[in-house]
Every structure is written in C-alpha cells, then in structure tokens.
C-alpha cells in the first residue's frame, strides 16, 4: 500500500453562508452570560424552544416559501406547459391562498413533525431539549386544525392513535452552526405519508458511475415515484454515502433546499457537493416523462438537487426523496438577539394570475351527477377516454386503510358488501379537524395504491365500482375495472384546503366513529375536480407514461 496521506478534514456537508430572511418570534427566554476566559454563553429556556416549535409548526402548515409559489406561477405562464399542468398549478395556488388564512391547513395529512437542531458549544439549556420541542409540537397539533396521524404500537399487531400527533422525530447535534458557538439552528419539517413513502434506497455498485448508465437508472427509478405524493416535486438524488442511512438523510435535507449552499465540485477532503450539470439533465429527463403535474405534461418536478457523497469502495448507495406540493419546511435560529424563524409568504394571492379557468384549460369538462344510480354513473363515465377532466357533484362515501381492512374482514366472514359502497363512489381520504363554522376540515385525497389489494374483492362483491383518490394504481386494479366495469378517478393531490372550502358541503360519519379520521364518512361535494385515470375497458393513463421514451445521451 502507498504511504498514508497527510491529515486533512472537511465536514461531509459543508454549507455556505445562510441567506435566509428571518422574522423575530420573541426575545424572551434567551440571555447571555459570561464564563471563564471571556467566553460568552447563550442560555435558552425550555419555553423558548417550545414557543419556537409551536410557531414553526403553525407556519409550515399554512404558509409556503416565496420561491415555491413563484415556481407554481411560472407553470401557468409557461406556454409549453400542458392545460392539465396549468390547471393543477392554479388549483395549488388557490389552495395556498386559502391555507394562508390560518384556519385550514394546506394538506389534510399534516404530517410527522421532524425537527433537526445544531446546538453550538456555548449554548446552555436544561438538557431536555427534545421534550421542550415535543411540547411545542403538541401545542400546535392540539390547538390548530391539524390531523393526528401517529400510531402507538401497543403490541406487534395492535396500534392506537396517540391523539396528539406525538411522537415527533427530534435530532439534536453538537455542532457550531455556521461557525457560531453561541447559536442554535433548526430545520423544521412536516412530512406527510405520501411524500415520505416516496423515499427510496438502492444499493448499487461502481458500474453505475458513468453518464449513460446513470441516466438509464434514473429514468427507470424516477418513473416509479408516480404521482401519489402530489407533484410537481422538489426532487433530491444522493449518489454515494458513508452509510445507507446517511444517504437517505442527506436526500431528505436536500429535498428541503437545506443543502443548496453546498460546494459545486469535489476535492480530496472527500466532502459532498452538488452536481449542477446533472441536476439540469435530470430535470429535462423528467420534463419528457409525460407525467407532468399529475395528469400529463412537463411539470413532474419543479427542480432537482443532485448531491455526490464519498463512499466505501464496495458500496454505492443511491437515495431518492421528494418534497411534494405541500412543501412544508422552515429553518430557524436562536441567537443572543432572540428567537428567529424563516419568513414564509403570508400573502400568496400576489402569485395568482389574472386569468380564468377557461383561459387555462381548453379541454372539455364533463359534469357528473353522483345522485344517480351507480349503473347510470358508470354508463356516463364509459363515454369518455382516460384523462378526461370531470366535475363531480353529489354524495361520496369516504373510506381508507383501516375501514377497508375491516370491510374485507366482513366479506371474508360471509357478510355482504355494505350498501353504501354499492350505491356510491368511494373517496380515499381522511380529514383534518373541522374548524368551527366550516362543513369540513382540510380533506384532500390520500394515496390510492394502498387500497389496491382490496379492489378486486370489493368489486366482485358489488362495491368500489367508482373510486376517487390520488396517484397511480397497479395492474391488478386496471384488470379488476375491466372485468367488473369499474373506474378509478384521479383527484388533484395537494389542494386539501380549497376542496374543504369550495367543494365539500356536508360531512357525516357512517360507520366506525371510533377510528377518528379513519372512520367511514359520507360527504356531499359540489364541482369536485377529477380526471378519468382507469376506465372500464382496461385503459390506464399512467401505463402510457411509464414507458421509456428518451434517448439517453452522454454529458
């Protein structure tokens, strides 16, 4: 072996100066004391951590970053965008405008609270930082119109909702943030199940590390993300890593724009860097998928981040993660001057265009009356091809994971299909809390694919003939719809607040009230937007956009 290299050190993820615009939350609960050797120590009371966390979780449930809103507006202004791209972008901007009112959160899945902190060596707390931060999460989720999604495992098989959205994921690192020993910096995230489930790890080899093979690999894997996590996405790809878990964590941070200030080239100190050229190539790759912003077009992704990390010679992990249309994160800091939180956009209306729906969409919108018998509804849907845009009015039954499991148990026991699933279309969803004076809390669609295993059984028993949710379905659903004359309708993933305010007129529990948001509900909707995705003839819109179409070139 050759002689050892001289010692050199660089952080694995060296980030540049912080360019964030902050707002002051409070100057209470922080103080500066002087210690030995003239050192200054920042003292932080637990109440300051709690107040910051509660404020952060409120803001990311209701507000978005200006850059994200500007990207949505750019879709509307892009003449190359498809009508469906522009329709989705406009709906997401309208949703942001409603959510910014501070009553309805932007998404019904208000997520797992994730908090990462870097505490400088001269920051003093009582040591219970995770508990103080968790109390802030609890305050936000119990006081606001947010959803409780966390399940406590009581046995290996039995779970129960914690009723507070705790636990949070809290990670605190001993590190001088940006070289400041008397600073405490944070990244706050709310990660919904849909986007969290689109985090992937692949264990590859050196063979991947050439331009042609890399692009072939990415075309194959990125198509698998599908639309169930509510695009347009902020896509992050990490190549390499000192461990599999580090690659995945880096991808999560990159999807939140937390690593945007990384260097753009590597060195022998083996730090991570961004590959801007590959980012542009991958973005163009996704533009050509045809998937678009959920229902065809160019805007599968807003942007791409590619981070290259060092690796062990025998390992080449590749991590992929997305941040969805509910792009919920904010950074924060506590310094001697107070408690500061990233300034998000509180007036998203300024990004709305002065255009009408008719100017954005030249396709026919088919109005479907859900008050009619199911056979008549299916006969009407059968007249139109996949990708047809619909406007639904009338009753829907709402059921998701646990309700489907319970109904399947009843069928297995020889009981009949509940009449409500025979008579009505079924919407896969689970609402957030209903604010006073509203018919519904935020009530957007959940990922359809989680119910795929039930479809053939339910349709054979006369139920689930028309399904409504977000994202793509498996071949077994397409086959069942062809055999039993069923349909899957795709709803726009993301605008849960707009659906609650504008489209959902009445909500009542039909069965299993003890399941909370997982109960079976009946809702009345008006002009609820949807698209035909799978029809009764075996056609599936997403099957067409999963086929490779690009000629992969060299860089």
Coordinates of C-alpha atoms in Angstrom, one line a residue:
X1 CA 0.0 0.0 0.0
X2 CA 1.1 3.5 -0.6
X3 CA 2.1 5.8 2.2
X4 CA -0.7 7.5 4.1
X5 CA -2.0 10.9 3.1
X6 CA -1.5 13.8 5.4
X7 CA -4.3 14.6 7.8
X8 CA -7.0 16.9 6.4
X9 CA -10.5 17.5 7.5
X10 CA -13.7 18.9 5.9
X11 CA -17.3 18.4 7.1
X12 CA -19.2 15.9 5.0
X13 CA -21.7 18.6 4.1
X14 CA -20.0 22.0 4.1
X15 CA -22.7 24.6 3.5
X16 CA -22.1 28.2 2.7
X17 CA -23.4 31.4 4.3
X18 CA -27.0 31.5 5.5
X19 CA -29.1 33.7 3.1
X20 CA -32.4 33.1 4.8
X21 CA -34.7 36.0 5.6
X22 CA -35.9 35.6 9.2
X23 CA -38.5 37.2 11.4
X24 CA -38.3 37.7 15.1
X25 CA -40.6 35.4 17.1
X26 CA -39.6 36.5 20.6
X27 CA -36.7 37.9 22.6
X28 CA -37.9 36.2 25.8
X29 CA -36.3 33.1 27.2
X30 CA -32.8 33.8 26.0
X31 CA -29.9 35.5 27.8
X32 CA -26.2 35.9 27.6
X33 CA -23.9 35.1 30.5
X34 CA -20.1 35.4 30.7
X35 CA -17.9 32.5 31.6
X36 CA -14.2 31.7 32.1
X37 CA -11.7 33.0 29.6
X38 CA -14.0 35.8 28.4
X39 CA -16.3 33.3 26.7
X40 CA -20.0 34.2 26.1
X41 CA -22.7 31.6 26.7
X42 CA -26.2 31.8 25.3
X43 CA -28.8 30.5 27.8
X44 CA -32.1 29.2 26.3
X45 CA -35.1 28.4 28.4
X46 CA -37.3 25.4 27.6
X47 CA -40.2 27.8 27.0
X48 CA -38.3 29.5 24.1
X49 CA -37.8 26.1 22.4
X50 CA -41.5 25.3 22.9
X51 CA -42.6 28.7 21.6
X52 CA -40.4 28.5 18.5
X53 CA -41.5 24.9 17.7
X54 CA -45.2 25.8 18.0
X55 CA -44.8 28.8 15.8
X56 CA -42.8 26.9 13.2
X57 CA -45.4 24.0 13.0
X58 CA -48.2 26.6 12.6
X59 CA -46.3 28.4 9.8
X60 CA -45.4 25.4 7.8
X61 CA -49.0 24.1 7.9
X62 CA -50.3 27.3 6.4
X63 CA -47.6 29.1 4.5
X64 CA -45.1 28.3 1.7
X65 CA -41.8 29.7 0.7
X66 CA -42.0 32.5 -1.9
X67 CA -39.7 30.6 -4.3
X68 CA -42.1 27.6 -4.3
X69 CA -45.1 29.9 -5.1
X70 CA -43.1 31.6 -7.8
X71 CA -42.5 28.2 -9.4
X72 CA -46.2 27.4 -9.4
X73 CA -46.9 30.7 -11.1
X74 CA -44.2 30.0 -13.7
X75 CA -46.1 26.9 -14.8
X76 CA -49.2 28.9 -15.5
X77 CA -47.1 31.4 -17.5
X78 CA -45.2 28.7 -19.5
X79 CA -46.7 28.3 -23.0
X80 CA -45.1 24.8 -23.1
X81 CA -47.0 23.6 -20.0
X82 CA -50.0 21.4 -20.7
X83 CA -53.5 22.5 -19.9
X84 CA -53.5 20.0 -17.1
X85 CA -50.2 21.3 -15.7
X86 CA -51.7 24.8 -15.6
X87 CA -54.9 23.6 -14.1
X88 CA -53.1 21.9 -11.3
X89 CA -50.8 24.8 -10.7
X90 CA -53.7 27.2 -10.4
X91 CA -55.5 25.0 -8.0
X92 CA -52.4 24.7 -5.8
X93 CA -52.0 28.5 -5.8
X94 CA -55.7 28.9 -4.8
X95 CA -55.2 26.3 -2.1
X96 CA -52.2 28.2 -0.8
X97 CA -54.2 31.4 -0.6
X98 CA -56.9 29.7 1.4
X99 CA -54.4 28.0 3.8
X100 CA -52.7 31.3 4.4
X101 CA -55.9 32.4 6.2
X102 CA -54.6 30.3 9.1
X103 CA -57.7 28.2 9.6
X104 CA -57.5 25.3 7.1
X105 CA -54.0 23.7 6.7
X106 CA -52.8 23.3 3.1
X107 CA -52.9 19.5 3.3
X108 CA -55.2 17.2 5.3
X109 CA -52.1 15.0 6.1
X110 CA -50.4 17.4 8.4
X111 CA -47.5 15.1 8.7
X112 CA -45.0 13.7 11.1
X113 CA -43.2 16.6 12.9
X114 CA -39.4 16.4 12.2
X115 CA -37.0 18.7 13.9
X116 CA -33.2 18.8 13.4
X117 CA -31.1 21.1 15.5
X118 CA -27.5 22.1 15.7
X119 CA -26.5 23.5 19.1
X120 CA -23.3 25.5 19.4
X121 CA -20.9 24.6 22.2
X122 CA -21.6 27.8 24.1
X123 CA -25.4 27.3 24.2
X124 CA -26.7 26.2 27.5
X125 CA -30.2 24.6 28.1
X126 CA -31.6 22.4 30.8
X127 CA -30.8 19.3 28.8
X128 CA -34.5 18.5 28.0
X129 CA -34.4 20.0 24.5
X130 CA -36.3 17.1 22.8
X131 CA -39.1 17.3 25.5
X132 CA -39.4 21.1 25.1
X133 CA -39.6 20.8 21.3
X134 CA -42.1 18.0 21.5
X135 CA -44.3 20.1 23.8
X136 CA -44.3 22.8 21.0
X137 CA -45.4 20.1 18.5
X138 CA -48.1 19.1 20.9
X139 CA -49.3 22.7 21.3
X140 CA -49.5 23.2 17.6
X141 CA -51.3 20.0 16.7
X142 CA -53.8 20.1 19.6
X143 CA -54.7 23.8 19.2
X144 CA -54.8 24.1 15.4
X145 CA -57.0 22.4 12.9
X146 CA -54.3 19.7 12.2
X147 CA -54.7 16.0 11.9
X148 CA -53.4 13.3 14.4
X149 CA -51.7 10.7 12.3
X150 CA -49.2 9.0 14.7
X151 CA -50.0 5.4 15.8
X152 CA -48.6 4.0 19.1
X153 CA -47.7 0.3 18.8
X154 CA -49.3 -1.5 21.8
X155 CA -48.4 -4.9 20.7
X156 CA -46.7 -6.1 17.5
X157 CA -50.2 -6.1 15.8
X158 CA -52.3 -3.6 17.7
X159 CA -52.0 0.1 17.3
X160 CA -53.8 3.2 18.6
X161 CA -53.8 6.8 17.5
X162 CA -51.9 8.9 20.1
X163 CA -54.4 11.7 19.9
X164 CA -51.7 14.4 19.8
X165 CA -49.6 13.7 16.7
X166 CA -46.7 12.8 19.0
X167 CA -44.1 11.4 18.9
X168 CA -42.1 13.9 16.9
X169 CA -38.7 13.0 15.4
X170 CA -36.2 15.2 17.1
X171 CA -32.5 15.1 16.4
X172 CA -30.0 17.4 18.1
X173 CA -26.4 17.7 17.1
X174 CA -23.5 19.2 19.0
X175 CA -22.1 21.5 16.3
X176 CA -21.3 25.2 16.0
X177 CA -23.8 26.2 13.3
X178 CA -22.1 28.4 10.6
X179 CA -19.1 28.6 13.0
X180 CA -21.0 30.4 15.7
X181 CA -20.6 28.7 19.1
X182 CA -23.4 30.8 20.7
X183 CA -26.1 29.9 18.2
X184 CA -28.7 27.2 18.0
X185 CA -30.1 26.5 14.5
X186 CA -33.0 24.3 13.3
X187 CA -34.8 22.7 10.4
X188 CA -38.5 22.1 11.0
X189 CA -40.4 19.8 8.7
X190 CA -43.9 18.3 8.5
X191 CA -43.6 15.2 6.4
X192 CA -46.9 13.6 5.2
X193 CA -47.1 9.9 4.5
X194 CA -47.5 10.3 0.7
X195 CA -44.1 12.0 0.2
X196 CA -42.4 10.1 3.0
X197 CA -43.3 6.9 1.3
X198 CA -41.5 8.0 -1.9
X199 CA -38.1 7.9 -0.2
X200 CA -36.0 5.1 -1.9
X201 CA -32.7 3.5 -1.2
X202 CA -30.8 1.5 -3.8
X203 CA -27.6 -0.4 -3.2
X204 CA -25.6 0.0 -6.4
X205 CA -22.0 -0.5 -7.5
X206 CA -19.2 1.3 -9.3
X207 CA -20.9 0.2 -12.6
X208 CA -23.5 2.9 -12.0
X209 CA -20.9 5.7 -12.1
X210 CA -20.9 6.5 -15.8
X211 CA -23.2 9.1 -17.5
X212 CA -25.1 6.6 -19.8
X213 CA -25.8 4.0 -17.1
X214 CA -26.7 6.7 -14.5
X215 CA -29.3 8.3 -16.7
X216 CA -30.8 4.9 -17.7
X217 CA -31.0 4.1 -14.0
X218 CA -32.6 7.4 -13.1
X219 CA -35.2 7.2 -15.9
X220 CA -36.3 3.8 -14.6
X221 CA -36.4 4.7 -10.9
X222 CA -37.8 8.2 -11.1
X223 CA -40.8 7.0 -13.1
X224 CA -41.6 4.6 -10.2
X225 CA -42.3 7.6 -7.9
X226 CA -45.6 8.2 -9.7
X227 CA -48.0 10.9 -8.7
X228 CA -49.3 9.7 -5.4
X229 CA -47.0 12.1 -3.5
X230 CA -48.6 15.2 -5.2
X231 CA -46.3 16.6 -7.8
X232 CA -44.8 18.9 -9.0
X233 CA -41.9 17.7 -6.8
X234 CA -38.7 19.1 -5.4
X235 CA -36.6 16.0 -6.3
X236 CA -33.4 15.1 -4.5
X237 CA -30.9 12.4 -5.5
X238 CA -27.9 11.4 -3.5
X239 CA -25.1 9.3 -5.0
X240 CA -22.8 7.7 -2.5
X241 CA -22.6 8.0 1.2
X242 CA -20.7 6.7 4.2
X243 CA -23.7 4.6 5.1
X244 CA -27.1 3.9 3.7
X245 CA -28.9 5.8 6.4
X246 CA -26.6 8.9 5.8
X247 CA -27.5 8.9 2.1
X248 CA -31.2 8.8 2.9
X249 CA -31.0 11.6 5.5
X250 CA -29.0 13.7 3.0
X251 CA -31.7 13.2 0.4
X252 CA -34.3 14.4 2.8
X253 CA -32.3 17.5 3.7
X254 CA -31.6 18.2 0.0
X255 CA -35.3 18.0 -0.9
X256 CA -36.0 20.7 1.7
X257 CA -33.4 23.0 0.0
X258 CA -31.3 22.8 3.2
X259 CA -28.2 21.9 1.3
X260 CA -28.4 24.4 -1.6
X261 CA -25.2 26.1 -0.5
X262 CA -23.0 23.0 -0.8
X263 CA -19.9 23.4 -3.0
X264 CA -20.4 22.5 -6.6
X265 CA -17.2 20.5 -7.1
X266 CA -15.3 17.8 -5.1
X267 CA -11.9 17.6 -3.6
X268 CA -9.5 15.2 -1.9
X269 CA -11.0 16.1 1.5
X270 CA -14.0 14.0 0.3
X271 CA -16.8 16.4 1.2
X272 CA -20.2 16.2 -0.5
X273 CA -21.0 18.6 -3.4
X274 CA -23.9 19.4 -5.8
X275 CA -23.6 18.5 -9.4
X276 CA -25.4 21.3 -11.2
X277 CA -24.9 19.9 -14.7
X278 CA -26.5 16.6 -13.7
X279 CA -29.3 18.4 -12.0
X280 CA -30.2 20.2 -15.2
X281 CA -30.0 16.9 -17.2
X282 CA -32.3 15.1 -14.7
X283 CA -34.8 17.9 -14.7
X284 CA -35.0 17.7 -18.5
X285 CA -35.4 14.0 -18.2
X286 CA -38.4 14.4 -16.0
X287 CA -39.9 17.0 -18.4
X288 CA -40.1 14.3 -21.1
X289 CA -41.8 11.6 -19.0
X290 CA -45.2 13.0 -20.0
X291 CA -46.5 12.5 -16.4
X292 CA -46.5 16.3 -15.7
X293 CA -48.2 17.8 -12.7
X294 CA -50.2 14.7 -12.0
X295 CA -52.3 14.3 -15.2
X296 CA -50.0 14.8 -18.2
X297 CA -47.5 17.5 -19.2
X298 CA -44.0 18.7 -18.4
X299 CA -44.0 19.6 -14.7
X300 CA -43.4 16.4 -12.9
X301 CA -40.7 18.3 -11.0
X302 CA -40.2 21.9 -10.1
X303 CA -36.4 21.4 -9.7
X304 CA -33.8 18.7 -9.0
X305 CA -30.9 18.5 -6.4
X306 CA -28.1 16.0 -7.0
X307 CA -25.6 15.5 -4.2
X308 CA -22.5 13.4 -4.6
X309 CA -21.1 11.9 -1.4
X310 CA -17.9 9.9 -0.7
X311 CA -18.4 6.1 -0.5
X312 CA -16.8 2.9 0.6
X313 CA -15.2 1.2 -2.4
X314 CA -17.6 -1.8 -2.0
X315 CA -20.8 0.3 -1.7
X316 CA -22.6 2.8 -3.7
X317 CA -25.9 3.7 -2.1
X318 CA -28.3 5.9 -4.1
X319 CA -31.1 7.7 -2.2
X320 CA -34.1 9.4 -3.8
X321 CA -36.5 11.7 -1.9
X322 CA -39.1 14.3 -2.8
X323 CA -40.8 17.3 -1.2
X324 CA -44.4 17.5 -2.5
X325 CA -46.8 20.3 -3.3
X326 CA -47.2 20.7 0.4
X327 CA -43.6 21.9 0.6
X328 CA -43.5 22.2 4.4
X329 CA -40.3 23.2 6.0
X330 CA -38.7 26.2 7.6
X331 CA -35.3 27.0 9.2
X332 CA -34.9 28.9 12.5
X333 CA -32.3 30.1 14.8
X334 CA -31.8 31.2 18.4
X335 CA -29.1 33.8 18.9
X336 CA -28.2 36.4 21.6
X337 CA -30.6 38.7 19.7
X338 CA -33.6 36.4 20.1
X339 CA -35.7 33.6 18.6
X340 CA -35.9 33.8 14.8
X341 CA -38.0 31.9 12.3
X342 CA -37.8 31.8 8.5
X343 CA -40.1 34.3 6.9
X344 CA -42.6 32.4 4.7
X345 CA -45.1 34.0 2.3
X346 CA -48.2 35.3 4.1
X347 CA -49.7 36.9 1.0
X348 CA -49.7 34.2 -1.7
X349 CA -52.6 36.0 -3.5
X350 CA -49.9 38.1 -5.3
X351 CA -48.8 35.0 -7.2
X352 CA -52.3 34.3 -8.6
X353 CA -52.8 35.2 -12.3
X354 CA -55.5 37.4 -13.6
X355 CA -56.9 34.7 -15.7
X356 CA -60.0 32.4 -15.6
X357 CA -60.2 28.6 -15.6
X358 CA -61.5 28.8 -19.2
X359 CA -58.3 30.6 -20.3
X360 CA -56.1 27.9 -18.7
X361 CA -57.9 24.8 -19.9
X362 CA -59.2 24.2 -23.4
X363 CA -60.4 20.7 -22.7
X364 CA -64.0 19.7 -22.1
X365 CA -65.1 19.4 -18.5
X366 CA -67.7 16.7 -18.0
X367 CA -70.2 17.3 -15.2
X368 CA -71.1 14.1 -13.4
X369 CA -74.2 13.9 -11.1
X370 CA -73.4 11.5 -8.3
X371 CA -77.0 11.4 -7.1
X372 CA -77.9 9.0 -9.9
X373 CA -77.8 5.2 -9.5
X374 CA -74.4 3.6 -9.8
X375 CA -75.1 1.9 -13.1
X376 CA -76.0 5.3 -14.7
X377 CA -72.9 6.9 -13.3
X378 CA -70.7 4.2 -14.8
X379 CA -72.6 4.4 -18.1
X380 CA -71.8 8.1 -18.3
X381 CA -68.1 7.7 -17.4
X382 CA -67.8 4.9 -20.1
X383 CA -68.5 7.5 -22.8
X384 CA -65.2 9.3 -22.2
X385 CA -61.5 8.4 -22.6
X386 CA -58.9 8.4 -19.9
X387 CA -57.5 11.9 -19.0
X388 CA -61.0 13.4 -19.4
X389 CA -61.5 16.1 -16.8
X390 CA -64.6 15.8 -14.6
X391 CA -66.6 17.9 -12.2
X392 CA -68.4 15.8 -9.6
X393 CA -71.5 16.8 -7.6
X394 CA -73.4 14.7 -5.1
X395 CA -72.7 12.2 -2.4
X396 CA -69.4 10.3 -1.9
X397 CA -68.5 7.7 0.7
X398 CA -65.1 8.2 2.3
X399 CA -63.0 5.2 3.4
X400 CA -59.3 4.5 3.7
X401 CA -56.9 1.9 5.1
X402 CA -58.4 0.7 8.3
X403 CA -62.0 0.9 7.1
X404 CA -61.0 -1.2 4.0
X405 CA -59.4 -3.8 6.2
X406 CA -62.5 -4.0 8.4
X407 CA -64.8 -4.4 5.4
X408 CA -62.6 -7.1 3.9
X409 CA -62.8 -9.0 7.2
X410 CA -66.6 -8.8 7.0
X411 CA -66.6 -10.2 3.4
X412 CA -64.2 -13.0 4.4
X413 CA -66.7 -13.9 7.2
X414 CA -69.5 -14.2 4.6
X415 CA -71.2 -10.9 5.3
X416 CA -72.4 -8.8 2.3
X417 CA -70.8 -5.7 0.9
X418 CA -72.1 -2.6 2.8
X419 CA -74.8 -1.0 0.8
X420 CA -73.1 2.4 0.9
X421 CA -70.1 1.0 -1.1
X422 CA -72.5 -0.4 -3.6
X423 CA -74.5 2.8 -4.1
X424 CA -71.8 5.5 -4.0
X425 CA -68.4 6.2 -5.4
X426 CA -65.7 5.8 -2.7
X427 CA -63.2 8.6 -1.9
X428 CA -59.9 7.5 -0.3
X429 CA -59.3 10.3 2.3
X430 CA -59.1 11.2 5.9
X431 CA -60.0 14.7 7.1
X432 CA -58.1 17.1 9.4
X433 CA -60.1 18.7 12.2
X434 CA -63.1 20.7 11.2
X435 CA -62.9 24.4 12.2
X436 CA -65.9 26.0 13.8
X437 CA -68.3 27.3 11.2
X438 CA -67.0 25.0 8.4
X439 CA -68.6 22.0 6.9
X440 CA -65.2 20.2 6.8
X441 CA -61.6 20.4 7.7
X442 CA -58.9 20.1 5.0
X443 CA -59.9 17.0 3.1
X444 CA -57.7 16.1 0.2
X445 CA -57.2 12.6 -1.3
X446 CA -54.8 10.0 0.1
X447 CA -52.7 7.6 -1.9
X448 CA -54.8 5.2 -3.9
X449 CA -52.2 2.4 -4.2
X450 CA -52.6 1.5 -0.5
X451 CA -56.1 0.2 -1.3
X452 CA -55.1 -1.8 -4.4
X453 CA -55.2 -5.2 -2.7
X454 CA -58.9 -4.7 -1.9
X455 CA -60.3 -3.6 -5.3
X456 CA -60.8 -7.0 -7.0
X457 CA -62.5 -8.5 -3.9
X458 CA -64.7 -5.4 -3.3
X459 CA -65.7 -5.0 -7.0
X460 CA -66.6 -8.8 -7.2
X461 CA -68.9 -8.1 -4.2
X462 CA -70.5 -5.1 -5.9
X463 CA -68.7 -2.3 -4.2
X464 CA -66.0 0.2 -5.1
X465 CA -67.2 0.5 -8.7
X466 CA -66.1 4.1 -8.9
X467 CA -63.0 5.1 -6.8
X468 CA -61.6 8.5 -6.3
X469 CA -58.1 9.3 -4.9
X470 CA -54.6 10.4 -5.9
X471 CA -51.8 8.7 -7.7
X472 CA -51.3 5.7 -10.0
X473 CA -52.7 2.2 -9.5
X474 CA -51.3 -1.2 -10.1
X475 CA -52.2 -3.5 -13.0
X476 CA -54.5 -5.6 -10.7
X477 CA -56.8 -2.5 -10.3
X478 CA -56.8 -2.0 -14.1
X479 CA -57.7 -5.6 -14.6
X480 CA -60.4 -5.6 -12.0
X481 CA -62.0 -2.4 -13.5
X482 CA -62.0 -4.1 -16.9
X483 CA -63.6 -7.3 -15.5
X484 CA -66.2 -5.7 -13.4
X485 CA -66.9 -2.4 -15.2
X486 CA -65.2 -0.1 -12.7
X487 CA -63.4 3.2 -12.8
X488 CA -60.6 4.9 -11.0
X489 CA -60.8 8.7 -10.9
X490 CA -57.8 10.7 -10.0
X491 CA -58.2 13.8 -7.8
X492 CA -55.6 16.6 -7.7
X493 CA -53.2 15.8 -4.8
X494 CA -52.4 18.8 -2.7
X495 CA -55.3 21.4 -2.6
X496 CA -57.0 20.0 0.5
X497 CA -57.9 23.4 1.9
X498 CA -59.5 24.5 -1.3
X499 CA -61.6 21.3 -1.5
X500 CA -62.8 21.8 2.0
X501 CA -63.8 25.4 1.5
X502 CA -65.2 25.3 -2.0
X503 CA -66.2 21.7 -2.8
X504 CA -67.3 19.8 0.4
X505 CA -70.7 20.9 1.6
X506 CA -71.6 18.4 4.3
X507 CA -69.8 15.7 6.3
X508 CA -71.2 12.9 8.5
X509 CA -69.9 9.7 10.0
X510 CA -71.5 6.5 8.6
X511 CA -69.6 3.8 10.4
X512 CA -66.6 3.2 12.8
X513 CA -66.6 6.6 14.5
X514 CA -64.1 5.2 17.0
X515 CA -61.5 5.3 14.2
X516 CA -61.4 9.1 14.1
X517 CA -60.2 10.3 10.7
X518 CA -60.1 6.7 9.5
X519 CA -63.9 6.3 10.0
X520 CA -66.3 5.8 7.1
X521 CA -67.8 9.1 6.2
X522 CA -70.4 10.4 3.8
X523 CA -69.8 13.7 2.2
X524 CA -71.7 16.0 -0.2
X525 CA -69.5 17.6 -2.9
X526 CA -70.1 20.3 -5.5
X527 CA -67.9 20.8 -8.6
X528 CA -65.2 18.5 -7.2
X529 CA -62.4 18.2 -9.8
X530 CA -61.2 14.8 -11.0
X531 CA -59.9 13.0 -14.1
X532 CA -60.6 9.6 -15.5
X533 CA -57.4 7.6 -14.9
X534 CA -58.5 3.9 -15.3
X535 CA -61.6 3.1 -17.2
X536 CA -63.9 0.0 -17.7
X537 CA -62.1 -1.0 -20.9
X538 CA -58.7 -1.7 -19.3
X539 CA -57.1 1.7 -20.2
X540 CA -54.8 3.3 -17.7
X541 CA -53.4 6.8 -18.2
X542 CA -50.3 6.1 -16.1
X543 CA -49.5 2.9 -18.0
X544 CA -48.7 5.1 -21.1
X545 CA -46.3 7.4 -19.2
X546 CA -44.3 4.6 -17.5
X547 CA -42.7 3.5 -20.8
X548 CA -39.1 4.8 -21.5
X549 CA -39.2 7.5 -24.2
X550 CA -35.8 9.2 -24.1
X551 CA -32.6 8.6 -25.9
X552 CA -30.0 8.8 -23.2
X553 CA -27.1 10.9 -24.2
X554 CA -23.6 11.5 -22.8
X555 CA -22.7 14.5 -20.8

